Coordinates of C-alpha atoms in Angstrom, one line a residue:
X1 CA 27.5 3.1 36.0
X2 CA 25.9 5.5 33.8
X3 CA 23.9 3.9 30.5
X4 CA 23.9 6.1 27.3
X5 CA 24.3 5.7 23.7
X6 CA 23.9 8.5 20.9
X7 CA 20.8 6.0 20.0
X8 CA 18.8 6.8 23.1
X9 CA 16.4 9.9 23.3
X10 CA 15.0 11.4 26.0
X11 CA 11.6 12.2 26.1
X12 CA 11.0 16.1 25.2
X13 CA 9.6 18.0 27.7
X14 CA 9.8 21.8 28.1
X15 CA 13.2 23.4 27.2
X16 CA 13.3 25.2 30.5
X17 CA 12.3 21.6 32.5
X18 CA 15.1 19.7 30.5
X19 CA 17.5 22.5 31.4
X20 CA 16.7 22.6 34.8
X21 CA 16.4 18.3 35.5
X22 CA 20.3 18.5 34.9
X23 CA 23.1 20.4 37.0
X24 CA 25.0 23.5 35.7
X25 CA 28.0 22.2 34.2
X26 CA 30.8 24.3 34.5
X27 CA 33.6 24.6 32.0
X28 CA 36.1 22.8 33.6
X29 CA 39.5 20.8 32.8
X30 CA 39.1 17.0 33.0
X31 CA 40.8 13.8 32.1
X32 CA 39.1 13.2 28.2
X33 CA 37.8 9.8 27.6
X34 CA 36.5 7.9 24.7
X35 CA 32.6 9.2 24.7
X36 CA 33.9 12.8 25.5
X37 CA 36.2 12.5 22.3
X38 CA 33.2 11.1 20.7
X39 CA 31.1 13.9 21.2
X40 CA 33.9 16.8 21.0
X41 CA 34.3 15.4 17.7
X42 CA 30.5 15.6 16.9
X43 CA 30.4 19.5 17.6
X44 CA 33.4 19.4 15.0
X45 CA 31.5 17.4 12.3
X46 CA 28.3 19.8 14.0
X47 CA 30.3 22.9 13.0
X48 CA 31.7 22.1 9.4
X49 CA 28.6 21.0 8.1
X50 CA 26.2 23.0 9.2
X51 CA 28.2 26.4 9.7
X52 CA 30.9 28.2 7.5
X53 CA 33.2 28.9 10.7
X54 CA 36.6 27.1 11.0
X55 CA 37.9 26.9 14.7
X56 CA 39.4 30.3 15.3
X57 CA 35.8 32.2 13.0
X58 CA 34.2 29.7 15.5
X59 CA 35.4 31.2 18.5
X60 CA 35.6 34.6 17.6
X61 CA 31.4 34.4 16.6
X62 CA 31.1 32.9 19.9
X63 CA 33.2 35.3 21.7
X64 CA 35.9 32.7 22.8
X65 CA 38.9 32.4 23.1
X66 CA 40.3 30.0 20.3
X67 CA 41.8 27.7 22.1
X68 CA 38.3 26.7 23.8
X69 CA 36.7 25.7 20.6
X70 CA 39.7 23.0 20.4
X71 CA 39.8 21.8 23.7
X72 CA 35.6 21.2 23.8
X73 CA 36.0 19.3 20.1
X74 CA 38.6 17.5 21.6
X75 CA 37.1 16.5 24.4
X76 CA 39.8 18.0 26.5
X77 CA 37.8 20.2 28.7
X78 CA 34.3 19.7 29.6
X79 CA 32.0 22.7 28.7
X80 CA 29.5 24.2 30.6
X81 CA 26.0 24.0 29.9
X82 CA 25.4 27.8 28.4
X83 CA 28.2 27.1 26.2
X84 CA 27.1 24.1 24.6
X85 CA 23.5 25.5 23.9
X86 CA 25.4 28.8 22.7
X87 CA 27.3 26.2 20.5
X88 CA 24.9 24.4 19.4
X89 CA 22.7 27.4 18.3
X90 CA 25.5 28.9 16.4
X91 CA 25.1 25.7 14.6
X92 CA 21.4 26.4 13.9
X93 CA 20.1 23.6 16.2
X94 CA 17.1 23.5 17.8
X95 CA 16.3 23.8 21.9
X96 CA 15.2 20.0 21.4
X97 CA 18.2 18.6 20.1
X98 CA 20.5 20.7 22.3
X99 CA 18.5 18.9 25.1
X100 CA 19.6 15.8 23.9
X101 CA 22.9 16.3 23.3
X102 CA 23.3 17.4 26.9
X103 CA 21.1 14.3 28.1
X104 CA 24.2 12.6 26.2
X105 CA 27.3 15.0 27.2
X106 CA 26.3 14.9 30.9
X107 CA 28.2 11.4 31.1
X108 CA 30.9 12.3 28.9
X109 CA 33.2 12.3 31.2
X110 CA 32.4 9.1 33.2
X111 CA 35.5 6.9 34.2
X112 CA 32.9 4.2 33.6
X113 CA 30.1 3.8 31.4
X114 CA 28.1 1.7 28.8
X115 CA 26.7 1.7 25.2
X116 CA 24.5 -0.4 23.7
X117 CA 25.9 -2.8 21.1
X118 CA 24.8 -1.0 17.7
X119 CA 26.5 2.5 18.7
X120 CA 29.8 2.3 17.2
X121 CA 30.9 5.2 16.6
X122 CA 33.0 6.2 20.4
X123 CA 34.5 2.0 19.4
X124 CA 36.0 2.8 15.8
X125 CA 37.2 6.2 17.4
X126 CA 38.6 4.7 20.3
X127 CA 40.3 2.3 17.8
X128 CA 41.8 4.9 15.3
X129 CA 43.2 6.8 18.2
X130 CA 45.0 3.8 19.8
X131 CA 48.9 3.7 19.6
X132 CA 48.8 0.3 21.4
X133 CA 45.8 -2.6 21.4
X134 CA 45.9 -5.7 23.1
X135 CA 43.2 -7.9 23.2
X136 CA 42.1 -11.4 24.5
X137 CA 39.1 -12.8 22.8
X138 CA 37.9 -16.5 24.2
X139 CA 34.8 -17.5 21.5
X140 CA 35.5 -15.4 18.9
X141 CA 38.3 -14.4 16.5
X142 CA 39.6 -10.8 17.0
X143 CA 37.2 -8.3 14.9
X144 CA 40.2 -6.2 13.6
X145 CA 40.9 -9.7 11.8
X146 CA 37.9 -11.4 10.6
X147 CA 37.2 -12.4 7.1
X148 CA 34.2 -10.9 6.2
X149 CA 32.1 -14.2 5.8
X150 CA 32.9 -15.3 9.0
X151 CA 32.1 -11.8 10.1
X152 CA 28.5 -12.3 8.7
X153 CA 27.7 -15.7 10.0
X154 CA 28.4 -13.9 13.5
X155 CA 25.6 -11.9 12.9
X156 CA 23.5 -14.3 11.5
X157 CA 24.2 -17.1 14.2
X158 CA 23.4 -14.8 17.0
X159 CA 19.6 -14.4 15.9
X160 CA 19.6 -10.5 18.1
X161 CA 20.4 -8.7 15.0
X162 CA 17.3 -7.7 12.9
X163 CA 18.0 -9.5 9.1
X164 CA 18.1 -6.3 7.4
X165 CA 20.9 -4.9 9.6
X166 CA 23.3 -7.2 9.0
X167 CA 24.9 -5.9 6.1
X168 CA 25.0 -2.9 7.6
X169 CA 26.9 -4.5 10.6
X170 CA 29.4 -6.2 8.7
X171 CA 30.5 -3.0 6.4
X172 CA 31.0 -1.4 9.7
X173 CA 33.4 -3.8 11.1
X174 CA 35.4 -4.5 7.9
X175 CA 35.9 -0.8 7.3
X176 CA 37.2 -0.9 11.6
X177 CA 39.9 -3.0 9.6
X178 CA 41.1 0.2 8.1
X179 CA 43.5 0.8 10.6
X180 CA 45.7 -2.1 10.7
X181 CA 46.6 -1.2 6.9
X182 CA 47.4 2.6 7.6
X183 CA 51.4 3.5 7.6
X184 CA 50.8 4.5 11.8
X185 CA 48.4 1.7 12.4
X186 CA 48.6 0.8 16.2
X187 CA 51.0 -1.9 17.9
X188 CA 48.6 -4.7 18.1
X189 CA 48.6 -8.1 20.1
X190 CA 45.6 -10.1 19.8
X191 CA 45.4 -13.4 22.3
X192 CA 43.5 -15.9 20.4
X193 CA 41.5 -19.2 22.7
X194 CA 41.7 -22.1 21.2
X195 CA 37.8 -22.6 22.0
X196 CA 37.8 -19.7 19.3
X197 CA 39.3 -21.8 16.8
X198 CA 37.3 -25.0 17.6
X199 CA 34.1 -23.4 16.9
X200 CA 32.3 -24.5 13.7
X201 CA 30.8 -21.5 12.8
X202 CA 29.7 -21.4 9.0
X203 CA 30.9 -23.7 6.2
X204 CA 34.1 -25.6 6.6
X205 CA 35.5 -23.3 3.8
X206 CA 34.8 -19.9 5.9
X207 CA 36.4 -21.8 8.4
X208 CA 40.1 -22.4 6.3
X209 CA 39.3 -18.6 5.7
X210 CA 39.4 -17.3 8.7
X211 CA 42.3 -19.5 9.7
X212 CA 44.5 -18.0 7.1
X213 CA 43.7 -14.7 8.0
X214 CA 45.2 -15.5 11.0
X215 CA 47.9 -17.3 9.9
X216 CA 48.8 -14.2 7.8
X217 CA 48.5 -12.1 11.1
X218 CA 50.6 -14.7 13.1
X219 CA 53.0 -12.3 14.1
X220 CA 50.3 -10.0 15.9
X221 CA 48.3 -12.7 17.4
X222 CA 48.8 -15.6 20.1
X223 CA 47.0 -18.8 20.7
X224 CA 45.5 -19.4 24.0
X225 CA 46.0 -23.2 24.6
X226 CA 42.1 -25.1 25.1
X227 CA 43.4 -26.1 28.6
X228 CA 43.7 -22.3 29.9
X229 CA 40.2 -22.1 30.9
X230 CA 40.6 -19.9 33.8
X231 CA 39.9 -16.7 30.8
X232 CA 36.7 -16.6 30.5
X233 CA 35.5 -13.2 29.2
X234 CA 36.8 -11.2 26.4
X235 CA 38.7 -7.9 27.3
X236 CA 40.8 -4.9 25.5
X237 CA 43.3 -2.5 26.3
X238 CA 43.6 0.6 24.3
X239 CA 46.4 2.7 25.1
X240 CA 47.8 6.5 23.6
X241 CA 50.2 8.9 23.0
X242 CA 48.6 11.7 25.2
X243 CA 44.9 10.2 27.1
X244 CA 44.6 7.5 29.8
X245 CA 44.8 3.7 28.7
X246 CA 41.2 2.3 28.1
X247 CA 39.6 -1.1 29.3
X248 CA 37.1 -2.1 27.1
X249 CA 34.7 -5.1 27.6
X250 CA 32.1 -6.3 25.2
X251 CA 28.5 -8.4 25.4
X252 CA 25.4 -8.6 22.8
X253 CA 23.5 -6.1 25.4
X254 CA 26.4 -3.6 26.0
X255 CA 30.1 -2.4 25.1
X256 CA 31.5 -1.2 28.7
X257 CA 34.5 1.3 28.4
X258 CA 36.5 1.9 31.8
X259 CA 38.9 4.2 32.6
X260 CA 39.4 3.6 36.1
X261 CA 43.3 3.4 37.2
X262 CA 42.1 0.0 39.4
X263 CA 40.4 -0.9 36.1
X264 CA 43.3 -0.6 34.2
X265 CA 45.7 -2.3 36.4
X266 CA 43.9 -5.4 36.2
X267 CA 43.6 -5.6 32.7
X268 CA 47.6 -5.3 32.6
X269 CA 47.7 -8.2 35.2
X270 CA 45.6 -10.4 33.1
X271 CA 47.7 -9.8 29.6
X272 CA 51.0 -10.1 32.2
X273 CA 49.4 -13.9 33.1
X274 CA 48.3 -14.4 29.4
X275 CA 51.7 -13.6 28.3
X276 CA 53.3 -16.7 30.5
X277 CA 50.5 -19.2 29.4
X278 CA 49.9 -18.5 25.8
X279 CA 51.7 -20.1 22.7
X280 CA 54.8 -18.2 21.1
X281 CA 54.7 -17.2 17.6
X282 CA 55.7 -20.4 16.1
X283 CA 53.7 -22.3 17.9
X284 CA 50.7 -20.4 17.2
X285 CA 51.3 -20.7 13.7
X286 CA 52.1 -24.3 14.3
X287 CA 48.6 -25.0 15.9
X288 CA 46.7 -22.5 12.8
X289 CA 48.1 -24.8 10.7
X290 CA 46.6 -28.2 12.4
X291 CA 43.2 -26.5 12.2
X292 CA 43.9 -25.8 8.4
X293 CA 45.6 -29.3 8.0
X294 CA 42.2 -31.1 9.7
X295 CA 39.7 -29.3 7.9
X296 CA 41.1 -30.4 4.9
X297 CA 41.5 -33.9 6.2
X298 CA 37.6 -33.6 6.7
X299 CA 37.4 -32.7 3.6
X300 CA 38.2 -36.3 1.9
X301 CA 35.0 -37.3 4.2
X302 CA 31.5 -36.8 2.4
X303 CA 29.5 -34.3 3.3
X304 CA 32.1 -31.9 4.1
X305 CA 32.1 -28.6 1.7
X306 CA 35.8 -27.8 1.7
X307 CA 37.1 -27.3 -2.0

């Protein structure tokens, strides 16, 4: 499985020895995935911000035809080595970060590969692109639908996350939120563990917060019952209108995207199974609302914090 973040930078050596410790990559048509997006879409940003070329000026400075400055940004094609440096020195970069960006784009195209945990970039992409997302998370709630204090205490809990990133952290994933308030957000489905709900992470009033987030997303999400323990590890499927359906898989040292067709399959075979054990809508809402109704129980006990 190849390893690579946009955080990672390789060591600079010579421009010719960089050029010649990778293979010649030849233009050629491939199936896109979520880093090749990624990076397609950097040359984009690349191109508007540091030339005064649109696509078709783009092509015609390179001496292309128009349709190959789409399908590179797009990730839709992978592009050979000459043509990214040519690229990338129309965009007035340097032999040094043209290495890097190749180091990067070698493994763009991998049916399998990793990122460590603060890239998030290829994540909110893969996310904004979705039609379709179904998840199953097993200790935590569903990013897409965490309040933001129970969002923070995440962070803080974990003790991985240097104190003066947090914030930064958290912004990121409320703004991931965008998506379910867009007219075209995706179909979602979020399976929900019940071992989620029984942790007591934060104050018992973060707690009722979270819980009525999810009780006001009720009709996207479904409660895995405590007694299901054969789930064990957190999973996503992101599916789209025209690229392969993506397996995603998260940990605090790496987010793991997979493309593979056996990959995919098994994810579908696990939401199939999770489908026949999980709670319905009602009764999800049902059991959100004992968790609500014993925290405030609790909350007649002193010592508890719940207003």
């Amino acid at each position: 499985m190849a390893v690579f973040s946009s955080s990672f930078s390789p060591e600079r050596a010579s421009g010719m020895d960089r050029i010649q410790a990778i293979p010649s990559l030849g233009m050629t048509a491939s199936i896109s995935t979520p880093y090749s997006r990624d990076l397609g879409d950097e040359l984009r940003r690349l191109r508007e911000s540091c030339t005064e070329f649109h696509g078709r000026a783009m092509a015609v400075q390179l001496g292309w035809d128009p349709s190959k400055v789409s399908d590179i940004e797009l990730g839709k094609v992978r592009a050979s080595e000459v043509d990214l440096v040519q690229y990338l020195a129309t965009c007035g970069k340097d032999i040094y970060f043209a290495n890097e960006f190749r180091s990067r784009y070698y493994n763009a195209f991998d049916l399998f590969f990793a990122q460590v945990p603060d890239d998030l970039r290829t994540l909110a992409m893969t996310e904004a692109m979705a039609t379709k997302i179904i998840s199953l998370d097993v200790m935590t709630v569903p990013g897409l639908v965490q309040v933001e204090d129970y969002i923070r205490e995440l962070f803080v809990d974990s003790h991985i996350e240097a104190p003066e990133d947090i914030e930064k952290f958290v912004r990121a994933r409320i703004e991931r939120q965008a998506i379910l308030k867009r007219p075209n957000r995706p179909e979602c489905l979020f399976y929900v563990h019940e071992l989620a709900l029984q942790m007591r992470l934060g104050s018992a009033s973060v707690r009722e917060d979270q819980y009525l987030r999810l009780l006001f997303n009720a009709h996207i999400l479904r409660i895995v019952p405590a007694h299901a323990t054969a789930f064990r590890s957190p999973c996503v499927l992101y599916e789209f209108e025209k690229a392969p359906s993506v397996v995603y898989c998260e940990t605090d040292m790496a987010k793991v995207f997979a493309q593979d067709k056996t990959a995919v399959a098994r994810a579908r075979r696990l939401f199939q199974r999770l489908d026949a054990v999980a709670l319905d809508e009602e009764q999800s809402r049902s059991k959100l609302m004992e968790y609500i109704s014993a925290l405030r129980e609790d909350s007649d006990v002193p010592g508890t914090d719940l207003a």
